[in-house]
Short mmCIF file of C-alpha atoms in Angstrom, two decimals:
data_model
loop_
_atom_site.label_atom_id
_atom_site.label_comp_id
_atom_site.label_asym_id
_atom_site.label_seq_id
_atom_site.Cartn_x
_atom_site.Cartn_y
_atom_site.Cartn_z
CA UNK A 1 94.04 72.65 137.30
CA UNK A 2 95.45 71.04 133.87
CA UNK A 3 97.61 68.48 134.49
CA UNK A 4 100.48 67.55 132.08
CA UNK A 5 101.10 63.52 131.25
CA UNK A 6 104.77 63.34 132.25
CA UNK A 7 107.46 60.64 132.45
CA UNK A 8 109.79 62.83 134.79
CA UNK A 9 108.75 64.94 138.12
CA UNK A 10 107.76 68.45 137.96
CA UNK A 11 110.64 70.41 139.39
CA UNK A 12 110.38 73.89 141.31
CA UNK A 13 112.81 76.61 140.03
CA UNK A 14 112.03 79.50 142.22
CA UNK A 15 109.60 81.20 144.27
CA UNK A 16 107.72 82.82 141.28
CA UNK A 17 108.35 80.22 138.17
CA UNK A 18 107.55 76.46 137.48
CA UNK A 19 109.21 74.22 134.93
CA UNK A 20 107.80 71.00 133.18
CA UNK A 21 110.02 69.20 131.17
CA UNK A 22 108.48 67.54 128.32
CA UNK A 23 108.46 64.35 126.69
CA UNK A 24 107.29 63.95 123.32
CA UNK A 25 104.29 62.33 125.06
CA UNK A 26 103.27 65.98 126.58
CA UNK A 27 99.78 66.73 126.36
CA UNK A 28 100.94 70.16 125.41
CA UNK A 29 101.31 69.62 121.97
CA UNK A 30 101.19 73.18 120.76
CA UNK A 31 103.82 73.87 123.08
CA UNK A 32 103.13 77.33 124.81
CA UNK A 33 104.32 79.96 127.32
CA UNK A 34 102.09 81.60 130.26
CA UNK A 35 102.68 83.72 132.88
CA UNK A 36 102.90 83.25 136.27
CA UNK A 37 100.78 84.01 139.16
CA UNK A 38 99.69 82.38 142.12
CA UNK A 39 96.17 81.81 142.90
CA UNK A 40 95.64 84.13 146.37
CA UNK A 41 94.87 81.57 149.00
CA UNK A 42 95.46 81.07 152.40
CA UNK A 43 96.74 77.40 151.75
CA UNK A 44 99.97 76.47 149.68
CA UNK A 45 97.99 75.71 146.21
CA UNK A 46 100.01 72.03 144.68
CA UNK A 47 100.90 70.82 141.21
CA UNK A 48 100.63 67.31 141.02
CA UNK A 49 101.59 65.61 138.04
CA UNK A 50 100.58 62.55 136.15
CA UNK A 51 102.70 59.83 136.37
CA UNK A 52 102.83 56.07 136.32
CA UNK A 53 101.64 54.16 139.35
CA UNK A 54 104.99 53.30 140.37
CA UNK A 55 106.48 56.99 140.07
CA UNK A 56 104.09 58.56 142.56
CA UNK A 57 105.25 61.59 143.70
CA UNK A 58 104.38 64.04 146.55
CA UNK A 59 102.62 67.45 145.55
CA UNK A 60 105.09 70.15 145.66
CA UNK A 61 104.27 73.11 147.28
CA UNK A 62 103.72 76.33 146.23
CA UNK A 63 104.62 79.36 148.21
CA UNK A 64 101.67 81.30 147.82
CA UNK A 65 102.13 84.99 147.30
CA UNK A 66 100.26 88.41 149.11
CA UNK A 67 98.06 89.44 145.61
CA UNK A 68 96.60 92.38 147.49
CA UNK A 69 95.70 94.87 144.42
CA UNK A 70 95.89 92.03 142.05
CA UNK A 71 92.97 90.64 140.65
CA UNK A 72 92.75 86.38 140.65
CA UNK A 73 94.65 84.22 137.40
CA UNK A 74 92.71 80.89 137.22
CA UNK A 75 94.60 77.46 136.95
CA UNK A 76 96.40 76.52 134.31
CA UNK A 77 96.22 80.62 133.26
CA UNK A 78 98.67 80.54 136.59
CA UNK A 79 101.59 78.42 135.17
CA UNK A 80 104.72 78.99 132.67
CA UNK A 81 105.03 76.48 130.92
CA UNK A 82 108.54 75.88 129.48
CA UNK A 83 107.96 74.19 126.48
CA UNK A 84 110.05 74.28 123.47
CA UNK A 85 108.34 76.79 121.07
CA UNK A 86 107.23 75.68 117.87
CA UNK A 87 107.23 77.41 114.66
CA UNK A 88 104.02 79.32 114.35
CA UNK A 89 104.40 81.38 117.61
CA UNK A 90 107.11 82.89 115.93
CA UNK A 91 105.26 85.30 114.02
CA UNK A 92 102.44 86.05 117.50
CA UNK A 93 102.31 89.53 117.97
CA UNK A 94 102.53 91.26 121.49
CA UNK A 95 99.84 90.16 123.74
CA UNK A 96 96.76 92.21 123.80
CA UNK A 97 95.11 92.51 127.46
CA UNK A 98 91.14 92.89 127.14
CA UNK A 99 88.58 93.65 129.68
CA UNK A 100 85.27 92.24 130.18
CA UNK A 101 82.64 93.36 132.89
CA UNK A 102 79.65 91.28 133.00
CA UNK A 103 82.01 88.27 132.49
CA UNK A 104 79.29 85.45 133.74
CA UNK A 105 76.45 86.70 131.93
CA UNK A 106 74.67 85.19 128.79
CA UNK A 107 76.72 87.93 126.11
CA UNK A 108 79.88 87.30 127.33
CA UNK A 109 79.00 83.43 127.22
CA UNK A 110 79.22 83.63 123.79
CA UNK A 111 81.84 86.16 123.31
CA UNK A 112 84.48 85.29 125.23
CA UNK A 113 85.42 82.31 123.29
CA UNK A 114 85.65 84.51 119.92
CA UNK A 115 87.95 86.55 121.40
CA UNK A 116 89.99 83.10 122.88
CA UNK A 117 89.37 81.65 119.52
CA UNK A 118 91.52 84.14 117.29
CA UNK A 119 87.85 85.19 115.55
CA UNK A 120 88.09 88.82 116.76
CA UNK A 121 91.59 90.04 116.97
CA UNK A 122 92.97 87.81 114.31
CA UNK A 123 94.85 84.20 114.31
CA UNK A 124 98.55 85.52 114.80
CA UNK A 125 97.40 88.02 118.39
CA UNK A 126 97.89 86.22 121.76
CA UNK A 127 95.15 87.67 124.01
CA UNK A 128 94.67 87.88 127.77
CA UNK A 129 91.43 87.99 129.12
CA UNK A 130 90.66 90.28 132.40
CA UNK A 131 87.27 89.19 133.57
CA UNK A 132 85.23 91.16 135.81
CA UNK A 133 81.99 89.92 137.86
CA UNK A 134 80.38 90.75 140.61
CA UNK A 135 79.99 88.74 144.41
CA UNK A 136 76.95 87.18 143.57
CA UNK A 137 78.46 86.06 140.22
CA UNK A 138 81.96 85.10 141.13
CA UNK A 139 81.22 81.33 141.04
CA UNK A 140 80.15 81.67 137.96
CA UNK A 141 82.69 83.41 137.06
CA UNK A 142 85.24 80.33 137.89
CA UNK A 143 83.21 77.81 136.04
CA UNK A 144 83.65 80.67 132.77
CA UNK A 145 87.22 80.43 133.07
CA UNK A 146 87.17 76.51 133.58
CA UNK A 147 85.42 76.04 130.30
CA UNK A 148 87.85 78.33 128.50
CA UNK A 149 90.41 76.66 130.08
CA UNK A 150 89.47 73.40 129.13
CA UNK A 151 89.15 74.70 125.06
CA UNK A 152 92.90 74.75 125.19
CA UNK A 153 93.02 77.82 122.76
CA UNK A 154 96.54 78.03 122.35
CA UNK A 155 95.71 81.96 121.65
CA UNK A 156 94.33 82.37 125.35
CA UNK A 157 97.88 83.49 127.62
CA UNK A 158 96.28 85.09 130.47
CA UNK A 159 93.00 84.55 132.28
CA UNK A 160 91.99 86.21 135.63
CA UNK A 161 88.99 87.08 137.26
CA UNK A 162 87.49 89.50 140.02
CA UNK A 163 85.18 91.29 141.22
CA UNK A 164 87.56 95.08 141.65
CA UNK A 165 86.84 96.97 138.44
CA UNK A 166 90.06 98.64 139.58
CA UNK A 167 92.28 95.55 139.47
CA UNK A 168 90.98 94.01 136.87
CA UNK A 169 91.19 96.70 134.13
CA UNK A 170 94.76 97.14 135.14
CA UNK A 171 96.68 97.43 131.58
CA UNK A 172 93.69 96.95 129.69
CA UNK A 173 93.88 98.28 125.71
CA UNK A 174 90.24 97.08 125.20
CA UNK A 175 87.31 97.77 127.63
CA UNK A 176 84.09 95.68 126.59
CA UNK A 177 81.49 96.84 129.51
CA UNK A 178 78.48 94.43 129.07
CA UNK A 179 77.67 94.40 132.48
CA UNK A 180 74.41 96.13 133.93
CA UNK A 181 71.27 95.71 135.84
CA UNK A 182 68.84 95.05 133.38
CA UNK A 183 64.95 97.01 133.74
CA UNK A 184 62.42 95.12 136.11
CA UNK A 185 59.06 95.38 135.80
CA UNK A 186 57.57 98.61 137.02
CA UNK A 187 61.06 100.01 137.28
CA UNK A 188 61.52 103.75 136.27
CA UNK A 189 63.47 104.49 133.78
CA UNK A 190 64.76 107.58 135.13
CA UNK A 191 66.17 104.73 138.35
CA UNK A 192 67.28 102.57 135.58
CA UNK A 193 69.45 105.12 134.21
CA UNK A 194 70.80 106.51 138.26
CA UNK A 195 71.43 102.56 139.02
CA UNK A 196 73.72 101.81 135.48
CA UNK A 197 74.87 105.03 135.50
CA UNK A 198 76.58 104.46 138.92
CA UNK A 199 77.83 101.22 137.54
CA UNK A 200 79.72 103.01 134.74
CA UNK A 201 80.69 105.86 136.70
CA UNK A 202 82.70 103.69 138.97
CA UNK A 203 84.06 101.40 135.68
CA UNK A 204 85.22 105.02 134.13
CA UNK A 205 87.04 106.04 137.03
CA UNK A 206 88.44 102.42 137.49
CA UNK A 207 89.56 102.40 133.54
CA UNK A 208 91.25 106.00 134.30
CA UNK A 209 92.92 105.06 137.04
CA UNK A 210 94.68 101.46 135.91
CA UNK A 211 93.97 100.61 132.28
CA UNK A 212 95.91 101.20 129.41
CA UNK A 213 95.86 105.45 128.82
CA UNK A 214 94.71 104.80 124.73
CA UNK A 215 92.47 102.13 125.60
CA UNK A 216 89.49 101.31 123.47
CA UNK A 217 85.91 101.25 125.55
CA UNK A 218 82.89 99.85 123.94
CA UNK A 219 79.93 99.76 126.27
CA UNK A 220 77.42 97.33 125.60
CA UNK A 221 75.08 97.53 129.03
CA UNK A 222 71.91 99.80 128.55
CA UNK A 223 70.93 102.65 128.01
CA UNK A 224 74.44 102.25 126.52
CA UNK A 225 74.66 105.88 124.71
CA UNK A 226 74.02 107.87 127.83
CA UNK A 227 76.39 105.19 130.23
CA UNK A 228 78.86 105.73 127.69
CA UNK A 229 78.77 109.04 128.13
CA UNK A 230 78.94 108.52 132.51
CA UNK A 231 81.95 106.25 131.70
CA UNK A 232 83.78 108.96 129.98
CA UNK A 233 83.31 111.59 131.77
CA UNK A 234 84.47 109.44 134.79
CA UNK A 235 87.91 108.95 132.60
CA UNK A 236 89.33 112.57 131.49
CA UNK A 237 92.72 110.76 131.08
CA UNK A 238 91.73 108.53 128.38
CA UNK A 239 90.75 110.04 124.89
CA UNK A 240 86.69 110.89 124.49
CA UNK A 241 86.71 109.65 120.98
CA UNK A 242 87.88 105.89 122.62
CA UNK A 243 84.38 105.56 123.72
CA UNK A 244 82.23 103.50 121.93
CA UNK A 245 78.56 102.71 122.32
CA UNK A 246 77.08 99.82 120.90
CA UNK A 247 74.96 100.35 118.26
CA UNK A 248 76.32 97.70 115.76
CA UNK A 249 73.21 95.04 116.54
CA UNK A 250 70.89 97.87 114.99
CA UNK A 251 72.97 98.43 112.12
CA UNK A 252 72.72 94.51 111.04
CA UNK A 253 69.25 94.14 111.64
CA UNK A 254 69.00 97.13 109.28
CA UNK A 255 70.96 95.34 106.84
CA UNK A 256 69.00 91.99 107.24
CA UNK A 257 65.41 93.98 106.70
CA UNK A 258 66.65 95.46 103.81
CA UNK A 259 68.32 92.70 102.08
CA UNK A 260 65.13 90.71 102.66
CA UNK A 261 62.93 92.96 101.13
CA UNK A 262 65.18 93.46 98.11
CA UNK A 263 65.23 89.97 97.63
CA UNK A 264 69.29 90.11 98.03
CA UNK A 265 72.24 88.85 100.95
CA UNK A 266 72.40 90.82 103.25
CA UNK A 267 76.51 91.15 101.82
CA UNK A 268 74.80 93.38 99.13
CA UNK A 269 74.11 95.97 101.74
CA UNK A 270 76.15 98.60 102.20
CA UNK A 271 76.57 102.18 104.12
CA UNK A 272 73.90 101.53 106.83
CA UNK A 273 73.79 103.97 109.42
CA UNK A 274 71.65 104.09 112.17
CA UNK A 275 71.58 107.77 114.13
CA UNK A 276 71.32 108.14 117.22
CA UNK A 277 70.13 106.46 120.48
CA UNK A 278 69.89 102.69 121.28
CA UNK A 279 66.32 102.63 121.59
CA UNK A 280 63.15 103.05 119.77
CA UNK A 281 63.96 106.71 118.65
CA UNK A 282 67.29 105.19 117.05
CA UNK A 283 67.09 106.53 113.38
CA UNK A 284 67.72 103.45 110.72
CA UNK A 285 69.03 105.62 107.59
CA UNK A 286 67.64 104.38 104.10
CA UNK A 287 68.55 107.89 102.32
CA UNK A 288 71.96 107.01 102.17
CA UNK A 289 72.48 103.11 102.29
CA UNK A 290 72.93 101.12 99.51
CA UNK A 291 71.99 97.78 97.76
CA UNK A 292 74.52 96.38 95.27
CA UNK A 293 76.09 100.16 95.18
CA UNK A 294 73.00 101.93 93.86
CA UNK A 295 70.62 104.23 96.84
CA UNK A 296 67.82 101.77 98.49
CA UNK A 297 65.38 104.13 97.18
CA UNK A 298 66.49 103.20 93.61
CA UNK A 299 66.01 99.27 94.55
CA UNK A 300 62.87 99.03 97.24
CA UNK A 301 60.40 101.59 95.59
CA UNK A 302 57.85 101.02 98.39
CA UNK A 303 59.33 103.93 100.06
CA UNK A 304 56.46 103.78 102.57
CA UNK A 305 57.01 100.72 103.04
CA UNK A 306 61.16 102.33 104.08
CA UNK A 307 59.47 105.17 106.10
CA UNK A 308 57.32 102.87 108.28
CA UNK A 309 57.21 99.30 108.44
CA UNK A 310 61.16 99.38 107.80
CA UNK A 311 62.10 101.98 110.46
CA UNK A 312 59.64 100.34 112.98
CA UNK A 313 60.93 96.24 112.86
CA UNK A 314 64.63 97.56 113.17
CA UNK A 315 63.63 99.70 116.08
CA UNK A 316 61.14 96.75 118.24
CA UNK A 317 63.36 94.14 116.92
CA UNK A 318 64.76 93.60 120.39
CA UNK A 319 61.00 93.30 121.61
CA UNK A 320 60.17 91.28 119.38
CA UNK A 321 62.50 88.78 119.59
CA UNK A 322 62.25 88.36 123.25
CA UNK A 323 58.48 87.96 123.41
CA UNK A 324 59.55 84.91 121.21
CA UNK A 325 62.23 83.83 122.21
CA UNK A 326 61.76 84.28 125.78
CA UNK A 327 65.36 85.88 126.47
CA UNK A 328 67.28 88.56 125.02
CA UNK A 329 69.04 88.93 121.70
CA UNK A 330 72.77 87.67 123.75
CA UNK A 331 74.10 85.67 120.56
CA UNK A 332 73.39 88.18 118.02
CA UNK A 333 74.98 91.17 120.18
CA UNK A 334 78.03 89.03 121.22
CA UNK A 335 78.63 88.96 116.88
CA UNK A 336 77.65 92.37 117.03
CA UNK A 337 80.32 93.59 119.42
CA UNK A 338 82.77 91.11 117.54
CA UNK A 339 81.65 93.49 114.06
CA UNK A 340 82.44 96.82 115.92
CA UNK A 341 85.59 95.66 117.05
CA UNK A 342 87.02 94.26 113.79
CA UNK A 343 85.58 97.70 112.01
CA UNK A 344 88.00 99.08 114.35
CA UNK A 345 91.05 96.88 113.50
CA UNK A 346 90.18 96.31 109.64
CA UNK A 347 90.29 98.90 107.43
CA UNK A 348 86.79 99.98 106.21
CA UNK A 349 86.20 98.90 102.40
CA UNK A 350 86.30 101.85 100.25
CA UNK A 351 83.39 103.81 100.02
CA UNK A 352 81.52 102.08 102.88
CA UNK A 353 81.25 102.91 106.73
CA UNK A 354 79.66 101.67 109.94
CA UNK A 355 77.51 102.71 112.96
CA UNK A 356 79.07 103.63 116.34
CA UNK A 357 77.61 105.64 119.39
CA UNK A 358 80.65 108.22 120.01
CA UNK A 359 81.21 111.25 121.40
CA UNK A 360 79.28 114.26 119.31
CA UNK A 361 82.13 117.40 119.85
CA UNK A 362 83.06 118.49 116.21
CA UNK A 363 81.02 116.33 114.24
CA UNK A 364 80.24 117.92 110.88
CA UNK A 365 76.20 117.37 111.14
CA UNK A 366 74.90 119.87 113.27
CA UNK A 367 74.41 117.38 116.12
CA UNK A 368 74.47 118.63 119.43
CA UNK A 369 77.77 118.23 121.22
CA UNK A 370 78.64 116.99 124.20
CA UNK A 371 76.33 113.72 123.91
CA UNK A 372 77.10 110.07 122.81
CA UNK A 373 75.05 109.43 119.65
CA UNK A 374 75.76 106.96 117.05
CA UNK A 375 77.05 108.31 113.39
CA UNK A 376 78.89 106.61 109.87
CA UNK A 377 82.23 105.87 110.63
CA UNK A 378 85.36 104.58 108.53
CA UNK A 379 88.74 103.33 109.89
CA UNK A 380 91.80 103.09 108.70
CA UNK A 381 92.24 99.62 111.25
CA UNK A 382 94.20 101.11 113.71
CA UNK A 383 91.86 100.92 116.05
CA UNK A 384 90.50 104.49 115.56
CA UNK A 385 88.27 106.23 113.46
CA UNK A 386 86.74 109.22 111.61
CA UNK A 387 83.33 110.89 110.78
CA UNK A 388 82.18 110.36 107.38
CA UNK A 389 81.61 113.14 106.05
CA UNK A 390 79.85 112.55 102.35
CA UNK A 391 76.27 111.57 103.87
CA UNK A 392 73.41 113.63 102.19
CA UNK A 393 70.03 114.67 104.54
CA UNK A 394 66.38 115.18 104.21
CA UNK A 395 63.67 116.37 106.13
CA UNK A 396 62.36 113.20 107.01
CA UNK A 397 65.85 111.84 108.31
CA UNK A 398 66.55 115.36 110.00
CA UNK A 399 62.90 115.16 111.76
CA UNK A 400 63.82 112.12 113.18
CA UNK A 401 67.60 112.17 114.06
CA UNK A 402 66.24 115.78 116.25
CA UNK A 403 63.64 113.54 118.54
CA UNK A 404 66.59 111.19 119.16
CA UNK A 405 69.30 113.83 119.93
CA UNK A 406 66.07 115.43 122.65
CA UNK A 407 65.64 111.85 124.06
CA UNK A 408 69.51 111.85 125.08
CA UNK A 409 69.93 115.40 126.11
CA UNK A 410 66.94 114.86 128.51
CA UNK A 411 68.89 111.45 129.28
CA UNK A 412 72.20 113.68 130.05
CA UNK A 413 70.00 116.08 132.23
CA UNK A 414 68.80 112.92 134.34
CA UNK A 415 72.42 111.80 135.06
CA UNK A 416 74.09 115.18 135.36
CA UNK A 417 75.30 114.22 139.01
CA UNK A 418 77.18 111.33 137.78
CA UNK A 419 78.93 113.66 135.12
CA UNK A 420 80.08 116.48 137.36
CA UNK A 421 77.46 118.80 136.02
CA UNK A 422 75.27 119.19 138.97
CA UNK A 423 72.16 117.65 140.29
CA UNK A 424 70.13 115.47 137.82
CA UNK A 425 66.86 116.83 136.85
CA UNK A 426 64.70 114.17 134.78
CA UNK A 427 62.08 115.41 132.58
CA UNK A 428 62.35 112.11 130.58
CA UNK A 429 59.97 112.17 127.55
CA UNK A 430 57.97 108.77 126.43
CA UNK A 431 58.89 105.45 127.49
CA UNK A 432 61.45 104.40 124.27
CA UNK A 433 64.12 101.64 125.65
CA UNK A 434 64.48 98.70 124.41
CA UNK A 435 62.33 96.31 126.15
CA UNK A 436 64.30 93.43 128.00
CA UNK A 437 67.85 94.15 126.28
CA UNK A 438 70.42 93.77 128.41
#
């Protein structure tokens, strides 16, 4: 619990509010507001308060309240603050309340205090952060929201944590579901896929039944195209096209390859899509990206180099990386998942686009509908999107984008019980995930 350096006592208003009074010694500089709500406890939680030695006072009591269907605010996240309000909160927007499964895991380690920072949704948006974990996790859990408490990121409102997917997506406008069991070895993939896929069944129905009914869900936990897909289905109140699957990460590597072979920054590449499923039949499209506004074709002449070597490090890159690193790509994703959502809330440059795993019905490719599959997007930064629709095709890029669309239609077939479309039948063809990512 923070503690504020006072010269007077802390005083209890009412059942459901405390006031500080400040000196212009407060700790509190950046004087702030937070909501209240008391930690669920059995014993009356206390604010004690620091004062000088002789100015000891006795903890106050709290009257702790029944929080059944609530999920749990952590310390300081617990207490309004009434502090004058200085100048710059003036111009805050309206809080935004985002979701985050998988809270204790090595992704969200590094993404949570983006979001807290201002990085994500901008340095004038207040954010609260809904944190979901699991039993095994929920001490972990606590020490997350202790070290975002002690940042003191005077963006960071609301903090609470739990282990109900449906209490803790209540009022959500942004789902980020990085949470899953990642693949052991010998593990099936055709379990892998039944044991997620329950997972995001259970988050979909949870985000239909309490969070926000236009919120934005970007699912991060593999095989994220096809739990995507579970999630939604799980959620007919919310819009299909709000679900996102990651497929960002790809995209940048893309760009990095590229820009290192042209001998450029990677800021010099532009319209990079990759088609298709997160895995190793993902489709990395050189046709239509381009280097310093002219086709990579024109640029990088090796095209054989483009059609193998290219297509193949973007595709193992996750491999790769673990073998030497040990552990899985969680910094680069958390940036990655930062991208996607600022692609969302930024309008996209004109003339460019980005990569996003979203739902198929009415694209304008010939895609198969009714799958998650990732295709160029623009924005207008309102937090949706549309198909771009001015990409060109070959038979090399059609040859390929087919053998991904087969690997997730045999993926939909495998988890048709979890989508209300009978009993899963797997006929699964080669072994293509993405060894180790989580």
């Amino acid at each position: 619990m923070a503690v504020a350096e006072l010269s007077t006592s802390c005083t209890k208003t009412h059942s459901s509010q405390l006031s500080l009074s400040s000196s212009s010694s407060s700790r509190f500089s950046h004087h702030f507001r937070r909501s209240f709500r008391p930690l669920p406890t059995t014993r009356n939680p206390t604010i004690s308060c620091s004062v000088a030695s002789d100015q000891v006072q006795t903890p106050i009591p709290v009257q702790a309240q029944d929080l059944k269907g609530k999920s749990e605010c952590y310390g300081v996240f617990c207490l309004t603050y009434d502090l004058q309000a200085e100048e710059e909160t003036k111009s805050w927007k309206k809080l935004v309340n985002i979701a985050v499964s998988g809270a204790a895991g090595m992704i969200s380690n590094h993404l949570l205090f983006k979001i807290a920072s201002g990085e994500v949704f901008g340095p004038n948006q207040p954010v609260a952060l809904k944190l979901l974990g699991s039993e095994r996790s929920i001490q972990a859990l606590e020490g997350v929201a202790m070290e975002l408490e002690d940042s003191l990121f005077p963006l960071l409102r609301e903090v609470s944590i739990g282990i109900n997917p449906y209490e803790v997506f209540q009022d959500a406008e942004w789902a980020l579901l990085i949470g899953a069991k990642p693949r052991g070895p010998g593990m099936e993939r055709a379990d892998l896929l039944d044991i997620n896929g329950q997972i995001f069944a259970e988050q979909g129905k949870a985000l239909n039944a309490s969070a926000s009914p236009n919120v934005k869900v970007i699912v991060v936990g593999n095989p994220c195209n096809t739990n995507a897909l579970i999630c939604m289905k799980n959620a007919p109140n919310i819009p299909a096209k709000n679900f996102h699957a990651l497929t960002r990460l790809d995209e940048n590597r893309a760009k990095c390859q590229l820009a290192l072979k042209a001998g450029v920054f990677y800021d010099q590449v532009s319209n990079m899509t990759i088609w298709g499923n997160h895995s190793t039949t993902q489709v990395p499209d050189f046709l239509n990206a381009r280097i310093k506004g002219l086709p990579v074709k024109e640029v990088i002449k090796d095209h054989k180099w483009l059609e193998e070597e290219f297509t193949e490090k973007v595709q193992k890159r996750g491999g790769v990386l673990i073998k030497k690193w040990g552990r899985s790509s969680a910094a680069s994703t958390a940036v990655s998942i930062v991208d996607a959502i600022r692609s969302l809330i930024t309008p996209t440059p004109k003339g460019d686009w980005f990569s996003s795993g979203v739902y198929t019905n009415g694209n304008p490719y010939g895609i198969v509908e009714d799958i998650v599959f990732s295709m160029p997007c623009r924005s207008k930064g309102d937090g949706d999107y549309e198909l771009v629709k001015d990409v060109i095709f070959d038979d090399y890029l059609l040859k390929r984008i087919k053998k991904s669309e087969a690997e997730l239609l045999a993926e939909k077939r495998c988890v048709a019980h979890l989508t209300g479309e009978g009993i899963g039948f797997c006929d699964l063809p080669e072994d293509t995930m993405l060894p180790g990512e989580m």
